[in-house]
Amino acid sequence: MKETLLRTRWQRLPEKTIRQFQAEKLRRYLGQVVLPFSANYREMFARSGLSADSFRTLQDLERIPFTSKADLVNTPEHPQRVRDFILVPDQQVLARRPSTILRALLKGRENVKAGFEKEFRPIFMTSTTGRSADPIPFLYSQHDLTNLASAGQRIMEIAGAQREFRLLNMFPYAPHLAFWFVHYASTAFGLFCVGTGGGRVMGTDGNLRMIQKLKPDVLIGMPTFIYHVLQQAVEAGLRCENLRRLVLGGEKVAEGMRRKLRNLAHKLGSPDATVIATYGFTEAKMAWGECPGPPDETPGGYHLYPDLGLYEVIDSKTGAVLPSGEPGELVFTPLEARGSVVLRYRTGDYIDGGLFYDPCPYCGRTLPRLVGKISRSSEVKSMQLDKIKGTLVDFNQLEHVLDDAPNVGAWQLELRKHNDDPLDLDELILHVHKVNDVNEERLCRELNNRFSERTEIRPNRIVFHNAEELRRLQGVGIQLKEQKIIDNRPAKSAPQAANRSDASSESDHKPAPGTDASPAGNDRVLTETDVT
Ligand SMILES: [Zn+2]
C-alpha cells in the first residue's frame, strides 16, 4: 500500500513521508531482491554482519559501504568483476515463497514463470564509454525497461512536453544511456520522435536537413553539438520557428551556454524556446530533468523520483552524509533495479547547491531536487600546468569561465609543449570563434582579464578561427563528443584527448603513478571536489 502511494504520489509527498516510505521499500528490496540474488552484496553484507532487517530508517543506509567505479573494473584476479553485480535469481528460493505459491495456484505455473522472466532476464544493455578503460556494461530486464520508460515519461511531464510536440533526438547513436533514454521516454509519453544519431551518423548537415524537414518543437542532445548545429543554421540564414524546448544532456551546462542557445534560437525565429538541462548516468539506468523556469532565474533543479531511488549528498573526503542543501558528491541507490545493481554508488559527480525537499519554486512539485551546477567526474580534469606559472588549474572552472564569456562562440583549449619538445614548457593555447563583430584586440584583452580574475593562469596565445575551422578542431561530427579541452603534449605515453568524457560517468583521470604528472604525495593536482 505504501509502495503504491510512493509510486502514484511520487511528486506530491512531504520529505518525512518520502523518507519513511523509502526506508520500508529499501528493507523489502534488500530482503527480497538484492541479498538473495546478488553475489557481491550477499557477500558484502555477510562480511559486515548486516541483513535486510538491519535497515529500519533511512539513516541505516549509511551502514552499507559505498560502491564506486573502481569496484566494477575487471582485474586479473577478478576478470568478470561486473558479473557479481548482476542479479541471478535462484529458482528454488523463488519457488518456496508464499507469494509465488499463491500466484501459481491462482494464475498457473506458466504465468508465474513468465512473470519471473520479465522481472529478471537481462534483455538490454547500455554501457559507459571510457576510452582508457573497458566500457562497463549495465544490464536491464523488462522490469528495468518499464522503469526506464516510466522515468522517461516523467521527465517529459516535468519538462512540460505535449503530445503534439515533435522531438529530434540528436544524441550519438550508441549503446549509451542518453540516446536510448530519449527513445523510451518519447515512446512511453507518446510523442513523435526521430533520432538522427548525432553528428557521426548524419553529420551536421544531415541534422540541419532533418530540422528543416521535421520542424521540431524539441531538440535534445549534447549542448556543444546543438550549439554547433544551431550556429550553422544561423549562418545559413535558415528559419526554425517551432522550437519550444532545447533539452541538454551528457555534459554540464554552463549558464553562458544556456544564454547562447537561447540567443541562437531567437535568431532562428523561436524567441520563446526554453533551455532545460538533464542529468543521468549509466549506473542509475535513468535520468532526471529540470522543469521550465523563467529564463534568467536560477533553475529549479533536477527533479528526482523518490520511488525509484535513494539520493545522498556526501563529503567526498570523509564519506559523511551531508544535510539537505549542502554541496557535495552525489551517491545513488536504486529501489527498483533488476539486472545490474549497485548500492550506494559514488558517482564522483559534484553538485554545488545540494539536495532539497521543499516544493519547487516554479512547478510546486514536492520531491527531492538536486539544485545547482553539476560537475561530472568525467569532466573533472586533474592535469598539471605547473610549468606555466607554477599554478594549479581547475579545468571545470575554466570551462565555465569560457562558456560564460561574452562575444565568444565555440572555443577549444589546447595544451601542448613548446616546440613539441616533451622536456620544454607547457603552453596553453585558446582557440576561439568570436561572435558579434567585436574587435580582436579588445576581445583578447577581455579574455585575458577574465582569466586573471577567475583563475591563476592566462593562455600563452589566443587564436581566432571561423566557425567552420573551430568545428573541425573540435571534431564535430567525427568525435562521439566535441573536444573542448585537448591535450596535445607529446607525453612519455601517447598523446590523448583530455576531454575523453561521455554521456555517462567515468572514472577519474589522474595519471597513473610514475607516468607523466603527479609525483606521489603531490597535493597540487586539483579536482573539482577539492575546490570548496
Ligand atoms: Zn519544478
Coordinates of C-alpha atoms and ligand atoms in Angstrom, one line a residue:
M1 CA 0.0 0.0 0.0
K2 CA 2.7 2.5 1.0
E3 CA 4.8 1.4 -2.0
T4 CA 1.8 2.1 -4.2
L5 CA 1.4 5.5 -2.6
L6 CA 5.1 6.3 -3.1
R7 CA 4.7 5.4 -6.8
T8 CA 1.4 7.1 -7.5
R9 CA 2.1 10.3 -5.5
W10 CA 5.9 10.5 -6.3
Q11 CA 5.7 14.2 -6.9
R12 CA 3.4 15.2 -4.0
L13 CA 4.7 13.8 -0.8
P14 CA 6.4 15.7 2.1
E15 CA 10.0 14.8 3.0
K16 CA 9.2 12.9 6.2
T17 CA 6.7 10.7 4.4
I18 CA 9.0 10.1 1.5
R19 CA 11.8 9.0 3.8
Q20 CA 9.6 6.7 5.8
F21 CA 8.2 5.0 2.7
Q22 CA 11.7 4.8 1.2
A23 CA 13.1 3.1 4.3
E24 CA 10.4 0.4 4.1
K25 CA 10.9 -0.1 0.4
L26 CA 14.6 -0.4 0.9
R27 CA 14.2 -3.1 3.5
R28 CA 11.9 -5.1 1.3
Y29 CA 14.2 -4.5 -1.8
L30 CA 17.3 -5.7 0.1
G31 CA 15.5 -8.7 1.7
Q32 CA 13.6 -10.0 -1.3
V33 CA 15.6 -8.9 -4.4
V34 CA 19.2 -7.9 -3.7
L35 CA 20.6 -10.1 -1.0
P36 CA 19.1 -13.4 -2.2
F37 CA 20.4 -12.9 -5.8
S38 CA 23.4 -10.5 -5.8
A39 CA 26.7 -12.3 -5.3
N40 CA 28.5 -9.1 -4.5
Y41 CA 26.1 -7.8 -1.9
R42 CA 25.3 -11.2 -0.3
E43 CA 29.0 -11.5 0.4
M44 CA 29.5 -7.8 1.5
F45 CA 26.5 -7.9 3.9
A46 CA 27.6 -11.2 5.4
R47 CA 31.1 -9.7 5.9
S48 CA 29.7 -6.6 7.6
G49 CA 27.2 -8.6 9.7
L50 CA 24.2 -6.9 8.1
S51 CA 20.9 -8.3 7.0
A52 CA 17.8 -6.6 5.5
D53 CA 16.4 -6.3 9.0
S54 CA 19.3 -4.0 9.9
F55 CA 17.5 -1.3 7.9
R56 CA 14.8 0.5 9.9
T57 CA 15.2 4.1 8.9
L58 CA 17.0 5.8 6.0
Q59 CA 19.9 6.6 8.3
D60 CA 20.7 3.0 8.4
L61 CA 21.6 3.2 4.8
E62 CA 24.9 4.6 5.9
R63 CA 25.8 1.2 7.2
I64 CA 26.2 -0.1 3.6
P65 CA 29.7 0.5 2.3
F66 CA 30.0 2.6 -0.9
T67 CA 30.4 1.1 -4.3
S68 CA 32.4 3.0 -6.8
K69 CA 33.6 2.7 -10.4
A70 CA 36.8 1.0 -9.2
D71 CA 34.7 -1.8 -7.8
L72 CA 33.3 -2.5 -11.2
V73 CA 36.5 -2.7 -13.2
N74 CA 37.9 -6.1 -14.1
T75 CA 41.3 -7.1 -12.6
P76 CA 43.5 -10.1 -13.3
E77 CA 42.1 -11.7 -10.1
H78 CA 38.5 -10.8 -11.0
P79 CA 38.3 -10.9 -14.8
Q80 CA 34.5 -10.7 -14.7
R81 CA 34.0 -8.4 -11.8
V82 CA 30.9 -6.7 -13.1
R83 CA 29.1 -10.0 -13.2
D84 CA 29.0 -10.2 -9.4
F85 CA 26.6 -7.2 -9.6
I86 CA 24.0 -8.8 -11.8
L87 CA 21.0 -10.3 -10.0
V88 CA 20.8 -14.0 -10.7
P89 CA 17.6 -15.4 -9.3
D90 CA 17.6 -18.7 -7.6
Q91 CA 14.6 -20.7 -8.8
Q92 CA 14.3 -22.7 -5.6
V93 CA 14.2 -19.6 -3.4
L94 CA 11.6 -18.0 -5.7
A95 CA 9.5 -21.3 -5.8
R96 CA 9.3 -21.5 -2.0
R97 CA 7.9 -18.0 -1.5
P98 CA 4.3 -17.9 -0.3
S99 CA 3.5 -15.2 -2.9
T100 CA 4.8 -17.4 -5.7
I101 CA 2.8 -20.4 -4.5
L102 CA -0.4 -18.3 -4.2
R103 CA 0.1 -16.8 -7.7
A104 CA 0.8 -20.3 -9.1
L105 CA -2.5 -21.5 -7.6
L106 CA -4.5 -18.6 -8.9
K107 CA -2.9 -18.0 -12.3
G108 CA -1.0 -21.1 -13.2
R109 CA 2.7 -22.1 -13.2
E110 CA 3.3 -20.8 -16.7
N111 CA 2.1 -17.3 -15.7
V112 CA 4.4 -17.3 -12.7
K113 CA 7.3 -18.4 -14.8
A114 CA 6.7 -15.7 -17.4
G115 CA 6.5 -13.1 -14.6
F116 CA 9.9 -14.0 -13.3
E117 CA 11.3 -14.0 -16.8
K118 CA 10.1 -10.4 -17.3
E119 CA 11.5 -9.4 -13.9
F120 CA 14.9 -10.9 -14.1
R121 CA 16.1 -12.0 -17.5
P122 CA 18.5 -9.4 -19.0
I123 CA 17.4 -8.3 -22.4
F124 CA 19.0 -4.9 -22.9
M125 CA 22.3 -3.2 -22.1
T126 CA 23.9 0.2 -22.1
S127 CA 27.5 0.9 -21.1
T128 CA 29.9 3.6 -20.0
T129 CA 32.2 4.9 -22.7
G130 CA 35.7 5.1 -21.1
R131 CA 38.3 5.4 -23.7
S132 CA 41.0 4.4 -21.3
A133 CA 39.2 1.7 -19.5
D134 CA 36.9 -1.1 -20.8
P135 CA 33.3 0.1 -21.0
I136 CA 31.3 -1.1 -18.1
P137 CA 28.1 -2.8 -19.2
F138 CA 24.8 -2.4 -17.3
L139 CA 22.1 -4.9 -17.9
Y140 CA 18.3 -4.3 -18.0
S141 CA 15.4 -6.8 -17.6
Q142 CA 12.0 -6.0 -19.0
H143 CA 11.2 -4.7 -15.5
D144 CA 14.1 -2.2 -15.8
L145 CA 12.9 -1.1 -19.3
T146 CA 9.5 -0.5 -17.9
N147 CA 11.0 1.7 -15.2
L148 CA 13.2 3.4 -17.8
A149 CA 10.1 4.2 -19.8
S150 CA 8.3 5.5 -16.7
A151 CA 11.3 7.7 -15.7
G152 CA 11.3 9.0 -19.3
Q153 CA 7.6 9.7 -19.2
R154 CA 8.0 11.7 -16.0
I155 CA 10.9 13.8 -17.4
M156 CA 8.6 14.7 -20.3
E157 CA 5.8 15.7 -17.9
I158 CA 8.2 17.7 -15.8
A159 CA 9.6 19.5 -18.9
G160 CA 6.1 20.4 -20.0
A161 CA 6.0 18.3 -23.1
Q162 CA 2.8 18.0 -25.1
R163 CA 1.6 15.1 -27.2
E164 CA 1.7 17.1 -30.4
F165 CA 5.4 18.1 -30.0
R166 CA 7.9 16.7 -32.5
L167 CA 11.2 15.8 -31.0
L168 CA 14.6 15.4 -32.6
N169 CA 16.9 13.2 -30.7
M170 CA 20.5 14.4 -31.5
F171 CA 22.4 12.2 -29.1
P172 CA 25.0 9.9 -30.5
Y173 CA 23.6 6.6 -31.6
A174 CA 25.5 4.1 -29.4
P175 CA 24.7 1.7 -26.6
H176 CA 24.8 4.6 -24.1
L177 CA 22.0 5.7 -21.8
A178 CA 21.3 9.1 -23.4
F179 CA 20.1 8.0 -26.9
W180 CA 18.1 5.1 -25.6
F181 CA 16.6 7.1 -22.7
V182 CA 15.1 9.5 -25.2
H183 CA 13.8 6.7 -27.3
Y184 CA 12.0 5.0 -24.5
A185 CA 10.8 8.3 -23.0
S186 CA 9.2 9.5 -26.2
T187 CA 7.6 6.2 -26.9
A188 CA 6.2 6.0 -23.4
F189 CA 5.0 9.5 -23.5
G190 CA 3.5 9.0 -27.0
L191 CA 5.0 11.8 -29.0
F192 CA 6.7 11.8 -32.4
C193 CA 10.5 11.4 -32.2
V194 CA 13.2 11.0 -34.7
G195 CA 16.8 10.0 -33.8
T196 CA 19.5 11.5 -36.0
G197 CA 22.2 9.6 -34.2
G198 CA 24.1 12.8 -33.7
G199 CA 27.0 14.2 -35.7
R200 CA 28.8 11.0 -36.5
V201 CA 25.9 9.3 -38.2
M202 CA 24.4 12.1 -40.3
G203 CA 26.9 15.0 -40.0
T204 CA 26.0 18.5 -39.0
D205 CA 24.4 19.0 -42.5
G206 CA 22.2 15.9 -42.1
N207 CA 21.0 17.2 -38.7
L208 CA 20.2 20.6 -40.3
R209 CA 18.3 18.9 -43.1
M210 CA 16.3 17.0 -40.6
I211 CA 15.5 20.1 -38.7
Q212 CA 14.3 21.8 -41.9
K213 CA 12.2 18.8 -42.9
L214 CA 10.7 17.9 -39.5
K215 CA 10.3 21.4 -38.0
P216 CA 10.8 20.0 -34.5
D217 CA 9.4 21.6 -31.3
V218 CA 12.1 20.0 -29.2
L219 CA 15.8 19.4 -29.8
I220 CA 17.6 17.1 -27.4
G221 CA 21.3 16.4 -27.4
M222 CA 24.7 17.4 -26.1
P223 CA 25.0 21.2 -25.6
T224 CA 28.1 21.6 -27.7
F225 CA 26.6 19.7 -30.6
I226 CA 23.3 21.5 -30.5
Y227 CA 25.2 24.8 -30.3
H228 CA 27.2 23.9 -33.5
V229 CA 24.1 22.9 -35.4
L230 CA 22.1 26.0 -34.5
Q231 CA 25.1 28.2 -35.1
Q232 CA 25.4 26.7 -38.6
A233 CA 21.7 27.2 -39.2
V234 CA 22.0 30.9 -38.3
E235 CA 25.0 31.2 -40.7
A236 CA 23.0 29.6 -43.5
G237 CA 20.2 32.0 -42.8
L238 CA 17.7 29.3 -42.0
R239 CA 14.4 29.7 -40.1
C240 CA 13.3 27.4 -37.4
E241 CA 10.3 28.9 -35.8
N242 CA 8.8 26.0 -33.9
L243 CA 11.4 25.5 -31.2
R244 CA 9.9 25.3 -27.7
R245 CA 12.5 23.4 -25.8
L246 CA 16.2 22.8 -26.1
V247 CA 16.9 19.8 -23.8
L248 CA 20.6 19.2 -22.9
G249 CA 22.3 16.2 -21.6
G250 CA 25.6 14.3 -21.5
E251 CA 27.7 17.2 -20.3
K252 CA 27.5 20.0 -17.8
V253 CA 25.6 23.1 -18.8
A254 CA 27.1 26.5 -18.0
E255 CA 24.8 29.5 -17.6
G256 CA 26.5 31.1 -20.5
M257 CA 25.8 28.1 -22.8
R258 CA 22.0 28.4 -21.9
R259 CA 22.2 32.1 -22.9
K260 CA 24.0 31.4 -26.2
L261 CA 21.5 28.7 -27.1
R262 CA 18.5 30.9 -26.3
N263 CA 20.1 33.7 -28.5
L264 CA 20.6 31.3 -31.4
A265 CA 17.0 30.0 -31.1
H266 CA 15.8 33.6 -31.1
K267 CA 17.8 34.4 -34.3
L268 CA 16.2 31.4 -35.9
G269 CA 12.8 32.7 -35.1
S270 CA 12.0 31.0 -31.8
P271 CA 12.2 33.7 -29.1
D272 CA 10.4 31.6 -26.5
A273 CA 12.5 28.4 -26.6
T274 CA 13.3 27.2 -23.1
V275 CA 16.6 25.5 -22.2
I276 CA 16.3 22.5 -19.9
A277 CA 19.2 20.5 -18.5
T278 CA 19.0 16.8 -17.7
Y279 CA 21.3 14.6 -15.6
G280 CA 21.7 10.8 -15.7
F281 CA 24.3 8.1 -15.6
T282 CA 24.7 4.5 -16.8
E283 CA 24.7 3.0 -13.3
A284 CA 21.3 4.6 -12.4
K285 CA 19.7 3.3 -15.6
M286 CA 17.7 6.5 -15.8
A287 CA 17.9 10.3 -16.0
W288 CA 16.2 13.3 -14.4
G289 CA 15.4 16.8 -15.7
E290 CA 14.6 20.4 -14.7
C291 CA 11.2 21.9 -15.0
P292 CA 11.0 25.0 -17.2
G293 CA 11.5 28.1 -15.1
P294 CA 11.8 31.8 -16.0
P295 CA 14.8 32.2 -18.5
D296 CA 17.0 34.4 -16.3
E297 CA 16.3 32.8 -12.9
T298 CA 18.2 30.0 -11.2
P299 CA 16.8 26.7 -12.5
G300 CA 14.6 24.7 -10.1
G301 CA 17.0 21.8 -10.0
Y302 CA 16.8 18.2 -11.3
H303 CA 13.5 16.7 -10.2
L304 CA 14.3 13.2 -8.8
Y305 CA 11.9 10.2 -8.4
P306 CA 11.7 9.1 -4.8
D307 CA 10.1 5.7 -5.5
L308 CA 12.8 4.6 -7.9
G309 CA 16.0 5.5 -6.0
L310 CA 17.6 7.0 -2.9
Y311 CA 19.8 10.1 -3.2
E312 CA 22.5 11.1 -0.8
V313 CA 25.0 14.0 -1.0
I314 CA 28.2 13.2 0.8
D315 CA 31.5 14.9 1.7
S316 CA 33.8 13.2 -0.8
K317 CA 36.8 13.2 1.5
T318 CA 35.2 11.8 4.7
G319 CA 32.2 10.0 3.1
A320 CA 29.9 11.6 5.7
V321 CA 26.3 12.2 4.6
L322 CA 25.6 15.9 4.4
P323 CA 22.4 17.6 5.4
S324 CA 19.9 19.0 2.9
G325 CA 21.1 22.0 1.0
E326 CA 24.9 21.3 1.3
P327 CA 27.1 20.8 -1.7
G328 CA 28.9 17.5 -2.2
E329 CA 29.2 14.3 -4.2
L330 CA 26.1 12.5 -5.3
V331 CA 25.5 8.9 -4.2
F332 CA 22.7 6.8 -5.7
T333 CA 20.9 3.6 -4.5
P334 CA 18.2 2.1 -6.7
L335 CA 15.0 0.9 -5.2
E336 CA 13.6 -1.0 -8.2
A337 CA 16.5 -2.1 -10.3
R338 CA 17.0 -5.7 -11.5
G339 CA 19.7 -6.8 -13.9
S340 CA 22.9 -4.9 -12.8
V341 CA 22.5 -3.4 -9.4
V342 CA 24.9 -1.2 -7.4
L343 CA 24.1 0.1 -3.9
R344 CA 25.3 3.5 -2.6
Y345 CA 27.1 4.2 -5.8
R346 CA 29.5 7.0 -5.7
T347 CA 29.0 9.0 -8.9
G348 CA 32.1 11.2 -8.5
D349 CA 29.7 14.0 -9.7
Y350 CA 29.7 17.1 -7.6
I351 CA 26.6 19.2 -7.0
D352 CA 27.3 22.8 -5.9
G353 CA 23.9 23.5 -4.5
G354 CA 22.7 20.3 -2.8
L355 CA 19.6 18.2 -2.2
F356 CA 16.3 19.9 -1.4
Y357 CA 12.9 18.5 -0.5
D358 CA 10.9 21.8 -0.3
P359 CA 8.3 22.5 -3.0
C360 CA 9.9 23.5 -6.4
P361 CA 9.5 27.3 -6.7
Y362 CA 8.4 27.0 -10.3
C363 CA 6.1 23.9 -10.6
G364 CA 5.3 23.4 -6.9
R365 CA 6.0 19.6 -7.0
T366 CA 7.3 18.2 -3.8
L367 CA 10.0 15.7 -4.5
P368 CA 13.8 15.5 -3.9
R369 CA 15.6 18.1 -6.1
L370 CA 19.3 18.4 -6.9
V371 CA 19.9 22.2 -7.1
G372 CA 23.0 23.9 -8.6
K373 CA 25.6 23.1 -11.2
I374 CA 26.8 19.5 -11.5
S375 CA 30.5 18.9 -12.3
R376 CA 30.7 15.4 -13.7
S377 CA 33.5 13.2 -12.7
S378 CA 34.1 12.6 -16.4
E379 CA 34.8 16.3 -16.8
V380 CA 37.0 16.8 -13.8
K381 CA 40.4 17.4 -15.2
S382 CA 43.3 16.9 -13.0
M383 CA 46.1 17.9 -15.2
Q384 CA 49.0 20.0 -14.0
L385 CA 50.2 23.2 -15.6
D386 CA 52.8 24.0 -13.1
K387 CA 55.4 24.8 -15.7
I388 CA 53.4 27.7 -17.0
K389 CA 53.1 29.7 -13.8
G390 CA 53.7 27.1 -11.1
T391 CA 50.0 27.0 -10.5
L392 CA 47.1 24.7 -10.3
V393 CA 44.4 24.6 -13.0
D394 CA 40.8 23.5 -12.5
F395 CA 39.5 22.8 -15.9
N396 CA 36.0 22.6 -14.8
Q397 CA 36.1 26.2 -13.7
L398 CA 37.9 27.2 -16.9
E399 CA 35.0 25.7 -18.9
H400 CA 32.5 27.9 -17.0
V401 CA 34.8 30.9 -17.5
L402 CA 34.8 30.4 -21.3
D403 CA 31.2 29.3 -21.8
D404 CA 30.1 32.4 -19.9
A405 CA 32.4 34.8 -21.7
P406 CA 30.6 37.4 -23.9
N407 CA 31.4 37.6 -27.6
V408 CA 32.8 34.0 -27.6
G409 CA 31.1 31.4 -29.6
A410 CA 32.7 27.9 -29.7
W411 CA 36.1 27.5 -28.2
Q412 CA 38.9 25.0 -27.5
L413 CA 41.7 25.0 -25.0
E414 CA 44.8 23.2 -26.3
L415 CA 47.6 22.1 -24.1
R416 CA 50.9 21.5 -25.9
K417 CA 54.6 21.6 -25.3
H418 CA 56.7 24.5 -26.6
N419 CA 58.2 23.3 -29.9
D420 CA 56.6 19.9 -29.3
D421 CA 59.6 19.1 -27.1
P422 CA 58.5 16.9 -24.2
L423 CA 61.1 18.5 -21.9
D424 CA 60.1 22.1 -22.8
L425 CA 57.5 24.3 -21.1
D426 CA 53.8 23.6 -21.2
E427 CA 51.8 26.0 -23.4
L428 CA 48.1 26.8 -23.2
I429 CA 46.5 28.0 -26.5
L430 CA 43.0 29.2 -26.6
H431 CA 41.2 28.8 -29.9
V432 CA 38.1 31.0 -30.3
H433 CA 35.3 31.7 -32.7
K434 CA 34.4 35.2 -31.9
V435 CA 30.8 36.4 -32.5
N436 CA 29.1 39.8 -32.6
D437 CA 31.8 41.5 -34.8
V438 CA 33.9 42.5 -31.8
N439 CA 37.4 43.8 -32.3
E440 CA 40.0 41.0 -31.9
E441 CA 42.4 43.0 -29.8
R442 CA 39.7 44.1 -27.5
L443 CA 38.4 40.5 -27.1
C444 CA 41.9 39.3 -26.3
R445 CA 42.2 41.9 -23.6
E446 CA 38.8 40.9 -22.2
L447 CA 39.6 37.2 -22.2
N448 CA 42.9 37.7 -20.6
N449 CA 41.3 39.8 -17.9
R450 CA 38.6 37.1 -17.4
F451 CA 41.3 34.5 -16.9
S452 CA 43.3 36.7 -14.5
E453 CA 40.2 37.5 -12.4
R454 CA 38.9 33.9 -12.1
T455 CA 42.0 31.7 -12.4
E456 CA 45.7 32.0 -11.8
I457 CA 46.8 31.4 -15.4
R458 CA 46.4 33.0 -18.7
P459 CA 46.7 31.5 -22.2
N460 CA 50.0 31.9 -23.9
R461 CA 48.2 32.6 -27.1
I462 CA 44.7 33.3 -28.3
V463 CA 44.0 32.2 -31.9
F464 CA 40.9 33.2 -33.8
H465 CA 39.1 30.9 -36.2
N466 CA 35.9 31.0 -38.2
A467 CA 33.0 28.7 -37.2
E468 CA 34.0 26.0 -39.7
E469 CA 37.6 25.8 -38.6
L470 CA 36.5 25.5 -35.0
R471 CA 34.1 22.8 -35.8
R472 CA 37.0 20.9 -37.4
L473 CA 39.2 21.5 -34.4
Q474 CA 36.5 20.2 -32.0
G475 CA 35.9 17.2 -34.2
V476 CA 32.2 18.0 -34.6
G477 CA 30.6 15.0 -36.4
I478 CA 33.7 12.9 -36.1
Q479 CA 34.2 12.5 -32.3
L480 CA 31.5 11.0 -30.2
K481 CA 31.6 14.2 -28.2
E482 CA 33.1 17.5 -29.2
Q483 CA 36.6 18.2 -27.7
K484 CA 36.7 21.4 -25.8
I485 CA 39.9 20.7 -23.9
I486 CA 42.6 18.8 -25.7
D487 CA 46.0 17.6 -24.5
N488 CA 48.4 17.6 -27.4
R489 CA 51.6 17.3 -25.3
P490 CA 53.9 14.6 -26.6
A491 CA 54.0 12.8 -23.3
K492 CA 56.1 9.8 -22.5
S493 CA 52.9 7.9 -23.3
A494 CA 50.8 8.6 -26.4
P495 CA 49.0 11.9 -26.6
Q496 CA 45.4 11.7 -25.5
A497 CA 42.4 13.9 -25.5
A498 CA 41.8 15.4 -22.1
N499 CA 38.1 15.6 -22.8
R500 CA 37.5 11.9 -23.1
S501 CA 34.2 12.1 -21.3
D502 CA 30.9 10.6 -22.2
A503 CA 27.2 10.6 -21.7
S504 CA 27.7 8.6 -18.6
S505 CA 30.1 8.9 -15.8
E506 CA 33.6 7.7 -16.0
S507 CA 36.4 7.1 -13.6
D508 CA 38.8 9.9 -12.7
H509 CA 41.7 10.8 -15.0
K510 CA 44.5 11.1 -12.6
P511 CA 47.6 9.9 -14.3
A512 CA 49.0 6.6 -13.1
P513 CA 51.7 7.0 -10.5
G514 CA 55.1 7.4 -12.1
T515 CA 53.8 8.5 -15.5
D516 CA 53.6 12.0 -16.7
A517 CA 52.4 14.2 -14.0
S518 CA 51.8 13.8 -10.3
P519 CA 54.7 12.7 -8.1
A520 CA 53.5 10.8 -5.1
G521 CA 52.1 13.0 -2.3
N522 CA 51.9 15.9 -4.6
D523 CA 48.9 17.9 -3.4
R524 CA 48.8 20.2 -6.4
V525 CA 46.6 18.1 -8.6
L526 CA 43.3 19.8 -8.2
T527 CA 39.9 18.3 -8.9
E528 CA 36.5 20.0 -8.7
T529 CA 35.7 18.3 -5.4
D530 CA 38.8 19.9 -3.8
V531 CA 37.8 23.4 -4.7
T532 CA 35.4 24.2 -1.9
Ligands
ZN1 ZN 9.7 22.3 -10.7

